[in-house]
Amino acid sequence: MCRIGAIKSLNYVHPSMALQLMQSQQKGHDNSGFAMVMHDLGGIFENYKHLPTLSMACTDEGIKLAEEMLHEAGFQRVMQWVPETNPQPGLDINAMPNYVFETFDFPKHYRNGEAKEKEELLLDMRLKLRRLLEEDEQGFVYSFWPDVITLKEIGDPRDIGTYFNLWQPDENFTAKVITAQCRQNTNYDIVRYAAHPFHLQGYTALANGENTFYLKNVEFQRKLHRGYIGFESDSQCFLYTLHYVHRELNWPLHYYKHVVTPLPFDDIRQREDKEQLLAIRQSLAHLEINGPNTIIGVLPDHTLFTCCDAKKLRPVVVGHTDDTVVVSSEVCGVNEVLPQRDWETDIYPNEREIVAVTNELEVQRWKQ
Amino acid sequence: METMRVQNVTPNDLPWKIRYDASRCTLCGSCVSACSFRAIEAKVERRRMVFSESEFPEPKARFSAVPVIRQARSIKNYCRGCGICEKVCPNDAIGPLRNPDNRHPVVTRCLGGDSIKRGGRKNLEGAQRTLDKIRVGRISQMTDPSLDAQRHTFDLLAPFGRILPPKKLPLGVGPEGLLQSQEKTPPVHWIYPVIVGDMSIGALSWRMWEAVAMAVAYLNEECGLPVRMCSGEGGVPVRLLKSRYLKYMILQIASGHFGWNRIAKAMPHMVEDPAGVLIKIGQGAKPGDGGLLQANKVAEHIQAIRGVPKADLLSPPNHQGLYSIEESVQKMFLSFNAAFKFRVPVAIKVAASATSVSVFNNLVRDPYNIVGGFFLDGIDGGTGAAHEVSLDHTGHPIVSKLRDCYLAAVAQGRQGQIPLWAAGGLGKTGDLAADAFKMMALGANGVFTGKLILQMAGCVGNDQGRCNACNTGLCPVGITTQEGPLVHRLDVDRVAQNIVNYFLAMDQEFKKLLAPIGNSSLPVGRSDALIATDHAVADKLQIQYAC
Ligand code: SF4
Ligand code: SF4
């Protein structure tokens, strides 16, 4: 089984906090990997919020190929951060030779372009890079987006932390939103791309559980958008649906819940907005999810949210203090990182709600 | 000795031979009067008895005339094996026996000079059914628990009507972040996933049709199952058209347009919209062939409902004036949509065929989004009447064709936009829930069934050639006949009750299948839940092979 967690804070926090959050729940996962996505970056990235950062694990050849491709497309590197690694003997980690976090400026003719245009360019670029490096496994391109960094590795999370010096808090590598997960997809082959969280155009999602409508979702999503690829994990479907509903259809976030876990017909019929809900259930029937799962998601505006399957078969808890909200599969995770909080204000979201956290750290509960 | 007349028809030329035990027969005459086909008759046989009265053989002969029951030697009044004589005989003195050596197909053609006609079913032999090589193999356990079939609430509903692609939904964000509809969308009704298939009031007896309509109303109003029934081509009684029960009825129009002037005339008096309109282009049991109601079934009330004289009623194999799929879409659909002011979904029924996928593709791509359902009927369906050669040698199995259509929709990302409804031999083994469930997992939104409804009513026909006389108007159990005495054999209330009970049982069985795969709603497209025990089937349907 897997465990997921997320931190959203008014202050920049270091990934060590995410490691602690996950470490305390280690009995519940199998220590097969560590992956995180950071949004709203601080430290050395703080001044580059509007420029895309490439997060990539690759071989030496991979770096060369990727940089050439970006260069050819007109991207200019403005910053690079290579995490200092600590390859001690005995660490349980299956690391790629290089981890690269590079920030680029847009090609000249895009610089004054529309946001939308730039966003499509970034997606296309990431897809191209991914395809380029897929051959001979020269590298894995996890994200290429402003103000977002992704790290995914196979091995024991504790050792991965040691390898990347993540246990030691510092000011350079921080973010206001961090989502993390500690397990490779053990149901199938271990593939780096299969580790949550997943990222697409500013949206991040991770999940604890199983999506038994995987095939239905995949068959539909494949044709919905060019960015819906991979499908190495059934949880990618959660991300793609989030992206589709919120970005492509431009619907408010709470309709995500109506799409993934639609109300029963009997309930819909009682509602004032039955016409809309029915239309949604009809047209997006193949995006419904099933099976036990809890989803955590982040929107491009850094809103953090969580919701569960329609039967609430997976746990999740939201704990908060004045400056930090933590979402965690198990309450021990929250206890570990927010020991001083008033636990009576913890929220255990039910199967018919979305709990969302705004940038002001207001925790909202939306009933479906 | 007389010259042998080997060309004369005798029982051993016929598909069924009568077994008759004169020693048990009391000559009550029940069998003869019950046989609607006049396949048995009372006859007198001359008997000769040789005896001797003296001590030494001095043979004498005595002749007597004995009344007996004998099989008719005729290709017109041949025994259908229906077994009604056996049912009514108090002494078990008579009954039909299958005659594997019969010469019926040849003799009938030679003597009649006409094609053989038959009703009933395909009589496909031998091969195990594809659906029986498929199992529900994905069982939830451990972390993804199965559901409790008894206590969980399931959403057993299927769409009937055109569903818009998500990006075409006319929804905009209004105040307070709520989605609001900016224009009307095509009508979609969520109904029970099993439609009572299209059997016309001419093909069925009025009592049978009434029993089905009663059962459907009961299922809706008392059992909470929104089951719909399709009228078949041939009109609807005006009383029903004007009643509130019309809402459970899908009106069918086929190439003969029978009954539609009545329907059109009733429109201003309708208090409810019908559940839908189904345009029938083809039928799986006899693809490429039009409807056929033989004159002997065109009773007075049928003439009235259809507005026709007593004559063979043929629906042409084609809708006049349909030159292209686009045209069919525009003309027919628009006119029916408009007739009910775009409140009633309009669907199309075609026979499964090698080209079904192209037809489906054309409809699914139609930019007007008006086709509200694709009813695909496979080879193994039933029919009221058809030429035997069409019945036995034309058609396409439903399972792979339905799957092909679904996968064609998947390839375009348009699955679900035109709901797929499948039929053709489903429930043939008596277990419709399992067949329907598997079809849905392969991509059907729902199924429709006709023949099985007749079985529920007591049809004695089967797929091995028993009875199958629906075309004759002499149905021995009163289902497909308009002859008063035969029709009265049918107990309307009990037929309705059987149908209701069958649906209730099936509803339970759906839940017993949904629970282990953890689905609360119908398993449309969940082919991952299926396994096939046959390689070829697994490959063709793109499901897992297991052995
Ligand atoms: S089996 Fe049916 S058709 Fe044959 S003789 Fe008996 S009643 Fe008549
Ligand atoms: S019993 Fe009636 S409905 Fe059944 S096959 Fe015979 S004629 Fe047809």
PDB file of C-alpha atoms and ligand atoms in Angstrom, chain B residues 16-18 30-41 69-72 77-88 94-97 460 466-467 476 489, ligand 1:
ATOM      1  CA  TRP B  16     -41.066 -34.737 -36.638  1.00  0.00           C
ATOM      2  CA  LYS B  17     -42.764 -38.102 -36.447  1.00  0.00           C
ATOM      3  CA  ILE B  18     -45.699 -38.748 -34.238  1.00  0.00           C
ATOM      4  CA  SER B  30     -57.976 -33.640 -27.201  1.00  0.00           C
ATOM      5  CA  CYS B  31     -54.774 -33.818 -29.215  1.00  0.00           C
ATOM      6  CA  VAL B  32     -56.448 -33.348 -32.534  1.00  0.00           C
ATOM      7  CA  SER B  33     -58.373 -30.357 -31.397  1.00  0.00           C
ATOM      8  CA  ALA B  34     -55.344 -28.875 -29.654  1.00  0.00           C
ATOM      9  CA  CYS B  35     -52.965 -29.178 -32.590  1.00  0.00           C
ATOM     10  CA  SER B  36     -53.132 -25.782 -34.204  1.00  0.00           C
ATOM     11  CA  PHE B  37     -51.257 -27.038 -37.247  1.00  0.00           C
ATOM     12  CA  ARG B  38     -53.717 -29.812 -38.048  1.00  0.00           C
ATOM     13  CA  ALA B  39     -50.745 -32.096 -38.126  1.00  0.00           C
ATOM     14  CA  ILE B  40     -52.713 -34.959 -36.651  1.00  0.00           C
ATOM     15  CA  GLU B  41     -56.091 -36.183 -37.618  1.00  0.00           C
ATOM     16  CA  ILE B  69     -54.951 -40.725 -34.590  1.00  0.00           C
ATOM     17  CA  ARG B  70     -52.605 -40.325 -37.496  1.00  0.00           C
ATOM     18  CA  GLN B  71     -50.024 -37.836 -38.585  1.00  0.00           C
ATOM     19  CA  ALA B  72     -50.922 -35.710 -41.584  1.00  0.00           C
ATOM     20  CA  ASN B  77     -49.802 -29.426 -42.167  1.00  0.00           C
ATOM     21  CA  TYR B  78     -46.643 -31.017 -40.952  1.00  0.00           C
ATOM     22  CA  CYS B  79     -45.898 -31.592 -37.317  1.00  0.00           C
ATOM     23  CA  ARG B  80     -43.779 -28.830 -35.755  1.00  0.00           C
ATOM     24  CA  GLY B  81     -42.795 -30.821 -32.729  1.00  0.00           C
ATOM     25  CA  CYS B  82     -44.466 -28.273 -30.476  1.00  0.00           C
ATOM     26  CA  GLY B  83     -45.553 -31.001 -28.076  1.00  0.00           C
ATOM     27  CA  ILE B  84     -48.985 -29.568 -27.402  1.00  0.00           C
ATOM     28  CA  CYS B  85     -50.631 -32.914 -28.195  1.00  0.00           C
ATOM     29  CA  GLU B  86     -48.436 -34.545 -25.600  1.00  0.00           C
ATOM     30  CA  LYS B  87     -49.323 -31.812 -23.115  1.00  0.00           C
ATOM     31  CA  VAL B  88     -53.040 -32.347 -23.474  1.00  0.00           C
ATOM     32  CA  ILE B  94     -49.045 -39.367 -28.266  1.00  0.00           C
ATOM     33  CA  GLY B  95     -46.112 -37.049 -28.791  1.00  0.00           C
ATOM     34  CA  PRO B  96     -43.637 -35.861 -31.387  1.00  0.00           C
ATOM     35  CA  LEU B  97     -40.260 -37.462 -32.011  1.00  0.00           C
ATOM     36  CA  VAL B 460     -42.224 -23.863 -26.792  1.00  0.00           C
ATOM     37  CA  ARG B 466     -38.838 -27.078 -32.514  1.00  0.00           C
ATOM     38  CA  CYS B 467     -41.978 -25.171 -33.464  1.00  0.00           C
ATOM     39  CA  PRO B 476     -49.865 -23.140 -30.349  1.00  0.00           C
ATOM     40  CA  ARG B 489     -54.636 -20.055 -24.519  1.00  0.00           C
TER      41      ARG B 489
HETATM   42  S1  SF4 C   1     -46.391 -31.895 -31.681  1.00  0.00           S
HETATM   43 FE1  SF4 C   1     -47.588 -30.075 -32.051  1.00  0.00          FE
HETATM   44  S2  SF4 C   1     -47.676 -29.943 -34.242  1.00  0.00           S
HETATM   45 FE2  SF4 C   1     -47.044 -32.007 -33.771  1.00  0.00          FE
HETATM   46  S3  SF4 C   1     -48.928 -33.115 -33.701  1.00  0.00           S
HETATM   47 FE3  SF4 C   1     -48.497 -32.550 -31.635  1.00  0.00          FE
HETATM   48  S4  SF4 C   1     -49.619 -30.635 -31.383  1.00  0.00           S
HETATM   49 FE4  SF4 C   1     -49.500 -31.022 -33.548  1.00  0.00          FE
END
